[in-house]
Amino acid sequence: PGGEPGDRPSAMFLLRAAIGGILMGLAKLVPGISGGTMLLAAGVYPEFVESVSAVTRLARKWRPWIILAAVAIPALLAIGGLAGTVRDAVLEHRWIAYSLFIGLTLGGAPTLYRLLRPCPRRAIIAAAMAFVGMVVLAFMQESGGGESLEPGGGLVGLGLAGFAGAAAMVLPGVSGGYLLLVMGQYVAVLDAISAASDAVKAGSVGDLLAATPSLAAIGIGVLLGIVLVSNLVRWLLRRHRDVTLGVLLGLLLGAVAGLWPFRQAIQPEPGMVIRGQRIETVAEAEAVPIKHRPTAIFTPRPAEVIGSLVLVGLGLGISLGVARLGGGESA
């Protein structure tokens, strides 16, 4: 890309984008939390979508490339630095992480509301509809509704799965894993990726070539999903700004419905359907990773309630503080 120095965002806005990227990466490690929601909370979502759209059109300006890098690199570093044992430790103390994310999420609402002022009736209606939709989606995800035992697969199915996963990356409040479950493609996608990974580790060219069509279908779907959805959201923000911002506000507030902190992972039992596969034996049940186990509500101790409220306040303060960094440059 080319461009003049004036195209480049300020250092304060880049810091804000980087913090949004870190929060996005952390969200990817915690089930039920959308990375797009964290970008909304940080107040960089509209600019991020604009940048993704510009990059997919090979824009000859520095600004979108810099902003995309400012979000993506910290997100990848956060995922890489906190994966594995750290992630499992967070999941074992779900109420701590989810309380913090409730505050972070709610802290993004004032930024969106400021963009909507004066708030028209159509935006309020759009926000209410999006809020209800998010609450219903959160209930379905918690109850396991929509899981499919169909093996899925087929190049067309894998391509659609890649498209859905990419769309979930761009759209706030939408879980890519849940969409794959509903489509019956969750296991098929994991199998395709696992087959390619095993072939690379074993150095088997034949197995890698056999896995290539499935990976190519997923990759094409991901590419189309990012290009089409980011440009669609960009068009909606430009042509139907109030309604689109209203929907985003509803998605942001509704995302909190899926973040009730006082739930804990429970041991699966034979006969349960976990991530699209039926558990047949006790050994299979014990082998289910904690991040994929069903959860149940528990009664918190007074100290946990107080701690949760403190963490919600901390997350709210962090989010509000981040939103003030380079705030004048928000799209």
Short mmCIF file of C-alpha atoms in Angstrom, two decimals:
data_model
loop_
_atom_site.label_atom_id
_atom_site.label_comp_id
_atom_site.label_asym_id
_atom_site.label_seq_id
_atom_site.Cartn_x
_atom_site.Cartn_y
_atom_site.Cartn_z
CA PRO A 1 0.00 0.00 0.00
CA GLY A 2 0.92 3.60 -0.48
CA GLY A 3 -0.31 6.84 0.95
CA GLU A 4 0.72 9.96 2.73
CA PRO A 5 1.76 10.17 6.38
CA GLY A 6 -1.52 11.98 7.08
CA ASP A 7 -3.34 8.73 6.35
CA ARG A 8 -1.88 7.21 9.45
CA PRO A 9 -3.90 7.04 12.70
CA SER A 10 -2.61 8.70 15.84
CA ALA A 11 -0.52 6.82 18.39
CA MET A 12 -3.36 7.06 20.92
CA PHE A 13 -5.85 5.50 18.54
CA LEU A 14 -3.39 2.71 17.72
CA LEU A 15 -3.00 2.05 21.45
CA ARG A 16 -6.77 1.82 21.70
CA ALA A 17 -6.88 -0.56 18.73
CA ALA A 18 -4.11 -2.70 20.25
CA ILE A 19 -5.97 -2.98 23.56
CA GLY A 20 -9.10 -3.92 21.60
CA GLY A 21 -7.04 -6.60 19.84
CA ILE A 22 -5.81 -7.99 23.15
CA LEU A 23 -9.37 -8.14 24.46
CA MET A 24 -10.43 -9.81 21.21
CA GLY A 25 -7.70 -12.43 21.65
CA LEU A 26 -8.69 -13.05 25.27
CA ALA A 27 -12.32 -13.43 24.19
CA LYS A 28 -11.33 -16.16 21.74
CA LEU A 29 -9.99 -18.20 24.70
CA VAL A 30 -13.19 -17.97 26.73
CA PRO A 31 -16.30 -19.83 25.45
CA GLY A 32 -19.39 -17.73 24.77
CA ILE A 33 -17.58 -14.42 24.35
CA SER A 34 -17.30 -12.83 20.92
CA GLY A 35 -14.15 -11.09 19.76
CA GLY A 36 -16.28 -8.66 17.78
CA THR A 37 -18.09 -7.71 20.97
CA MET A 38 -14.78 -6.78 22.57
CA LEU A 39 -13.93 -4.55 19.61
CA LEU A 40 -17.30 -2.88 20.08
CA ALA A 41 -16.56 -2.41 23.76
CA ALA A 42 -13.21 -0.83 22.92
CA GLY A 43 -14.95 1.52 20.48
CA VAL A 44 -12.91 0.45 17.44
CA TYR A 45 -15.39 -1.86 15.70
CA PRO A 46 -16.61 0.55 12.98
CA GLU A 47 -13.03 1.52 12.12
CA PHE A 48 -11.97 -2.15 12.18
CA VAL A 49 -14.72 -3.15 9.73
CA GLU A 50 -13.82 -0.22 7.49
CA SER A 51 -10.19 -1.33 7.55
CA VAL A 52 -10.95 -5.00 6.81
CA SER A 53 -13.17 -3.92 3.92
CA ALA A 54 -10.47 -1.61 2.56
CA VAL A 55 -7.77 -4.27 2.83
CA THR A 56 -9.93 -6.81 0.97
CA ARG A 57 -10.17 -4.23 -1.81
CA LEU A 58 -6.36 -3.77 -1.70
CA ALA A 59 -6.65 -0.13 -0.67
CA ARG A 60 -3.66 2.05 -1.59
CA LYS A 61 -3.64 3.87 1.74
CA TRP A 62 -1.66 3.16 4.87
CA ARG A 63 -4.43 3.70 7.40
CA PRO A 64 -6.52 0.48 7.01
CA TRP A 65 -3.42 -1.72 6.85
CA ILE A 66 -1.98 -0.14 10.00
CA ILE A 67 -5.24 -0.41 11.93
CA LEU A 68 -5.76 -4.03 10.90
CA ALA A 69 -2.22 -4.88 12.03
CA ALA A 70 -2.72 -2.96 15.28
CA VAL A 71 -5.72 -5.18 16.11
CA ALA A 72 -4.61 -8.51 14.63
CA ILE A 73 -1.04 -8.74 15.98
CA PRO A 74 -1.95 -8.14 19.66
CA ALA A 75 -4.90 -10.53 19.28
CA LEU A 76 -2.63 -13.31 17.99
CA LEU A 77 -0.06 -12.63 20.71
CA ALA A 78 -2.77 -12.79 23.38
CA ILE A 79 -4.07 -16.08 22.00
CA GLY A 80 -0.59 -17.56 21.78
CA GLY A 81 0.51 -16.33 25.18
CA LEU A 82 -2.57 -17.48 27.09
CA ALA A 83 -3.47 -20.72 25.34
CA GLY A 84 -3.23 -24.14 26.96
CA THR A 85 -2.84 -24.37 30.70
CA VAL A 86 -3.57 -20.68 31.35
CA ARG A 87 -6.83 -20.95 29.42
CA ASP A 88 -7.86 -24.04 31.39
CA ALA A 89 -7.04 -22.26 34.64
CA VAL A 90 -9.32 -19.39 33.63
CA LEU A 91 -12.10 -21.82 32.74
CA GLU A 92 -11.83 -23.50 36.14
CA HIS A 93 -12.61 -20.12 37.71
CA ARG A 94 -15.24 -19.04 35.21
CA TRP A 95 -16.87 -16.48 37.50
CA ILE A 96 -13.69 -14.38 37.60
CA ALA A 97 -13.22 -14.16 33.82
CA TYR A 98 -16.91 -13.72 33.03
CA SER A 99 -17.43 -11.01 35.66
CA LEU A 100 -14.56 -9.05 34.13
CA PHE A 101 -15.94 -9.51 30.61
CA ILE A 102 -19.40 -8.34 31.71
CA GLY A 103 -17.85 -5.05 32.79
CA LEU A 104 -15.75 -4.80 29.63
CA THR A 105 -18.82 -5.42 27.46
CA LEU A 106 -21.10 -2.95 29.25
CA GLY A 107 -18.39 -0.31 29.08
CA GLY A 108 -18.77 -0.17 25.30
CA ALA A 109 -22.43 0.87 25.43
CA PRO A 110 -21.81 4.61 26.14
CA THR A 111 -19.51 4.88 23.11
CA LEU A 112 -22.13 3.41 20.78
CA TYR A 113 -24.86 5.51 22.34
CA ARG A 114 -22.84 8.68 21.77
CA LEU A 115 -22.58 7.77 18.07
CA LEU A 116 -26.38 7.44 17.96
CA ARG A 117 -27.33 10.72 19.68
CA PRO A 118 -29.94 11.97 19.17
CA CYS A 119 -31.22 8.39 19.25
CA PRO A 120 -34.00 7.94 16.64
CA ARG A 121 -36.91 5.57 17.21
CA ARG A 122 -35.80 3.19 14.43
CA ALA A 123 -32.47 2.72 16.20
CA ILE A 124 -34.21 1.91 19.48
CA ILE A 125 -36.42 -0.67 17.73
CA ALA A 126 -33.39 -2.21 16.01
CA ALA A 127 -31.51 -2.35 19.33
CA ALA A 128 -34.45 -4.03 21.06
CA MET A 129 -34.79 -6.67 18.33
CA ALA A 130 -31.05 -7.40 18.34
CA PHE A 131 -31.08 -7.62 22.15
CA VAL A 132 -33.91 -10.16 22.14
CA GLY A 133 -32.15 -12.16 19.42
CA MET A 134 -28.94 -12.30 21.45
CA VAL A 135 -30.79 -13.42 24.58
CA VAL A 136 -32.47 -16.23 22.63
CA LEU A 137 -29.13 -17.24 21.07
CA ALA A 138 -27.45 -17.24 24.49
CA PHE A 139 -30.21 -19.48 25.88
CA MET A 140 -29.86 -21.90 22.96
CA GLN A 141 -26.09 -22.10 23.37
CA GLU A 142 -26.34 -22.74 27.12
CA SER A 143 -29.05 -25.38 26.67
CA GLY A 144 -27.21 -27.06 23.79
CA GLY A 145 -30.05 -26.40 21.36
CA GLY A 146 -29.20 -26.80 17.71
CA GLU A 147 -26.41 -29.35 18.11
CA SER A 148 -26.36 -31.83 15.30
CA LEU A 149 -25.06 -35.39 15.09
CA GLU A 150 -24.96 -35.27 11.31
CA PRO A 151 -21.39 -35.83 10.13
CA GLY A 152 -21.56 -32.91 7.71
CA GLY A 153 -18.74 -32.66 5.24
CA GLY A 154 -18.70 -32.42 1.51
CA LEU A 155 -16.75 -29.62 -0.10
CA VAL A 156 -19.81 -27.38 -0.38
CA GLY A 157 -20.67 -27.93 3.28
CA LEU A 158 -17.11 -27.20 4.36
CA GLY A 159 -17.07 -24.05 2.25
CA LEU A 160 -20.28 -22.85 3.89
CA ALA A 161 -18.78 -23.68 7.28
CA GLY A 162 -15.73 -21.56 6.48
CA PHE A 163 -18.01 -18.72 5.38
CA ALA A 164 -20.03 -18.94 8.62
CA GLY A 165 -16.87 -18.98 10.75
CA ALA A 166 -15.49 -15.91 8.98
CA ALA A 167 -18.82 -14.10 9.31
CA ALA A 168 -18.75 -14.77 13.05
CA MET A 169 -15.29 -13.19 13.23
CA VAL A 170 -16.65 -9.95 11.78
CA LEU A 171 -20.08 -9.88 13.45
CA PRO A 172 -20.14 -9.09 17.18
CA GLY A 173 -21.95 -11.42 19.55
CA VAL A 174 -22.01 -14.40 17.17
CA SER A 175 -20.22 -17.63 18.09
CA GLY A 176 -18.54 -19.30 15.14
CA GLY A 177 -18.40 -22.64 16.95
CA TYR A 178 -22.13 -22.54 17.63
CA LEU A 179 -22.91 -21.77 13.98
CA LEU A 180 -20.85 -24.79 12.92
CA LEU A 181 -22.74 -26.97 15.39
CA VAL A 182 -26.09 -25.82 14.03
CA MET A 183 -24.88 -26.51 10.49
CA GLY A 184 -23.65 -29.98 11.49
CA GLN A 185 -20.14 -29.09 10.29
CA TYR A 186 -18.24 -28.71 13.56
CA VAL A 187 -16.71 -32.20 13.59
CA ALA A 188 -16.10 -32.18 9.82
CA VAL A 189 -14.10 -28.94 10.02
CA LEU A 190 -12.04 -30.18 12.98
CA ASP A 191 -11.38 -33.48 11.19
CA ALA A 192 -10.18 -31.68 8.05
CA ILE A 193 -7.80 -29.44 10.02
CA SER A 194 -6.59 -32.35 12.16
CA ALA A 195 -5.91 -34.52 9.08
CA ALA A 196 -3.78 -31.81 7.49
CA SER A 197 -1.92 -31.17 10.76
CA ASP A 198 -1.18 -34.87 11.23
CA ALA A 199 0.05 -35.15 7.62
CA VAL A 200 2.45 -32.24 8.11
CA LYS A 201 3.80 -33.70 11.37
CA ALA A 202 4.26 -37.11 9.76
CA GLY A 203 5.79 -35.63 6.60
CA SER A 204 3.29 -37.54 4.45
CA VAL A 205 2.84 -35.74 1.14
CA GLY A 206 0.12 -38.15 0.05
CA ASP A 207 -2.00 -37.55 3.14
CA LEU A 208 -1.48 -33.80 2.83
CA LEU A 209 -2.63 -33.85 -0.80
CA ALA A 210 -5.68 -35.89 0.24
CA ALA A 211 -6.56 -33.26 2.87
CA THR A 212 -5.95 -30.31 0.54
CA PRO A 213 -9.42 -30.20 -1.14
CA SER A 214 -11.17 -29.97 2.25
CA LEU A 215 -8.79 -27.28 3.48
CA ALA A 216 -9.15 -25.36 0.22
CA ALA A 217 -12.94 -25.42 0.52
CA ILE A 218 -12.77 -24.10 4.08
CA GLY A 219 -10.20 -21.46 3.08
CA ILE A 220 -12.28 -20.22 0.15
CA GLY A 221 -15.31 -19.99 2.43
CA VAL A 222 -13.34 -18.02 5.02
CA LEU A 223 -12.02 -15.63 2.38
CA LEU A 224 -15.46 -15.04 0.88
CA GLY A 225 -16.96 -14.61 4.35
CA ILE A 226 -14.46 -11.95 5.39
CA VAL A 227 -14.72 -10.06 2.09
CA LEU A 228 -18.51 -10.15 1.73
CA VAL A 229 -19.51 -9.65 5.38
CA SER A 230 -17.02 -6.86 6.09
CA ASN A 231 -18.12 -4.98 2.97
CA LEU A 232 -21.78 -5.58 3.83
CA VAL A 233 -21.33 -4.17 7.35
CA ARG A 234 -19.38 -1.23 5.90
CA TRP A 235 -22.20 -0.54 3.43
CA LEU A 236 -24.82 -0.75 6.19
CA LEU A 237 -22.86 1.63 8.42
CA ARG A 238 -22.62 4.13 5.55
CA ARG A 239 -26.16 3.81 4.16
CA HIS A 240 -28.24 2.88 7.22
CA ARG A 241 -26.09 4.20 10.02
CA ASP A 242 -28.69 4.64 12.76
CA VAL A 243 -30.31 1.23 12.35
CA THR A 244 -26.95 -0.53 12.07
CA LEU A 245 -25.57 1.17 15.17
CA GLY A 246 -28.83 0.32 16.95
CA VAL A 247 -28.38 -3.35 16.04
CA LEU A 248 -24.77 -3.25 17.25
CA LEU A 249 -25.88 -1.69 20.55
CA GLY A 250 -28.50 -4.42 21.00
CA LEU A 251 -25.92 -7.12 20.23
CA LEU A 252 -23.53 -5.58 22.74
CA LEU A 253 -26.07 -5.43 25.57
CA GLY A 254 -27.56 -8.82 24.69
CA ALA A 255 -24.14 -10.46 24.79
CA VAL A 256 -24.18 -10.02 28.58
CA ALA A 257 -27.03 -12.56 28.75
CA GLY A 258 -24.58 -15.32 27.87
CA LEU A 259 -22.01 -14.22 30.45
CA TRP A 260 -23.72 -15.19 33.72
CA PRO A 261 -20.63 -15.82 35.83
CA PHE A 262 -21.94 -18.26 38.41
CA ARG A 263 -21.86 -21.37 36.25
CA GLN A 264 -19.29 -24.12 36.43
CA ALA A 265 -18.24 -26.98 34.20
CA ILE A 266 -19.66 -30.38 35.13
CA GLN A 267 -18.55 -33.90 34.28
CA PRO A 268 -20.24 -35.14 31.06
CA GLU A 269 -22.09 -38.45 31.12
CA PRO A 270 -22.42 -41.19 28.50
CA GLY A 271 -25.26 -40.38 26.13
CA MET A 272 -24.62 -36.64 26.13
CA VAL A 273 -23.93 -34.83 22.85
CA ILE A 274 -20.77 -32.72 23.13
CA ARG A 275 -19.71 -30.53 20.19
CA GLY A 276 -21.68 -32.66 17.75
CA GLN A 277 -20.49 -36.06 18.99
CA ARG A 278 -22.31 -38.51 21.27
CA ILE A 279 -20.37 -39.63 24.34
CA GLU A 280 -20.50 -43.43 24.52
CA THR A 281 -18.23 -44.36 27.46
CA VAL A 282 -17.09 -42.99 30.81
CA ALA A 283 -13.55 -42.75 29.44
CA GLU A 284 -14.75 -40.55 26.56
CA ALA A 285 -16.67 -38.39 29.04
CA GLU A 286 -13.59 -37.89 31.22
CA ALA A 287 -11.51 -37.00 28.15
CA VAL A 288 -13.75 -34.06 27.18
CA PRO A 289 -11.72 -30.84 27.66
CA ILE A 290 -13.06 -28.49 30.31
CA LYS A 291 -13.79 -25.81 27.69
CA HIS A 292 -16.29 -28.17 25.97
CA ARG A 293 -18.02 -29.50 29.09
CA PRO A 294 -21.61 -28.54 29.89
CA THR A 295 -22.14 -26.04 32.68
CA ALA A 296 -24.58 -25.72 35.55
CA ILE A 297 -25.56 -22.78 37.74
CA PHE A 298 -24.17 -22.81 41.29
CA THR A 299 -24.96 -20.69 44.33
CA PRO A 300 -22.05 -18.29 44.91
CA ARG A 301 -20.55 -17.56 48.29
CA PRO A 302 -20.84 -13.96 49.57
CA ALA A 303 -17.16 -13.40 48.86
CA GLU A 304 -17.66 -14.50 45.25
CA VAL A 305 -20.61 -12.13 44.81
CA ILE A 306 -18.59 -9.21 46.15
CA GLY A 307 -15.58 -10.20 44.06
CA SER A 308 -17.76 -10.46 40.96
CA LEU A 309 -19.17 -6.96 41.48
CA VAL A 310 -15.66 -5.59 41.96
CA LEU A 311 -14.50 -7.28 38.74
CA VAL A 312 -17.52 -5.97 36.82
CA GLY A 313 -16.63 -2.48 38.00
CA LEU A 314 -12.98 -3.02 37.05
CA GLY A 315 -13.92 -4.21 33.56
CA LEU A 316 -16.31 -1.28 33.16
CA GLY A 317 -13.57 1.16 34.14
CA ILE A 318 -11.06 -0.41 31.75
CA SER A 319 -13.52 -0.33 28.86
CA LEU A 320 -14.54 3.28 29.48
CA GLY A 321 -10.89 4.26 29.76
CA VAL A 322 -9.94 2.51 26.52
CA ALA A 323 -12.83 4.21 24.71
CA ARG A 324 -11.32 7.62 25.55
CA LEU A 325 -8.02 6.87 23.82
CA GLY A 326 -8.01 8.50 20.40
CA GLY A 327 -11.79 8.72 20.62
CA GLY A 328 -12.03 11.47 18.03
CA GLU A 329 -10.93 9.10 15.29
CA SER A 330 -13.74 6.57 15.63
CA ALA A 331 -15.42 5.89 12.30
#
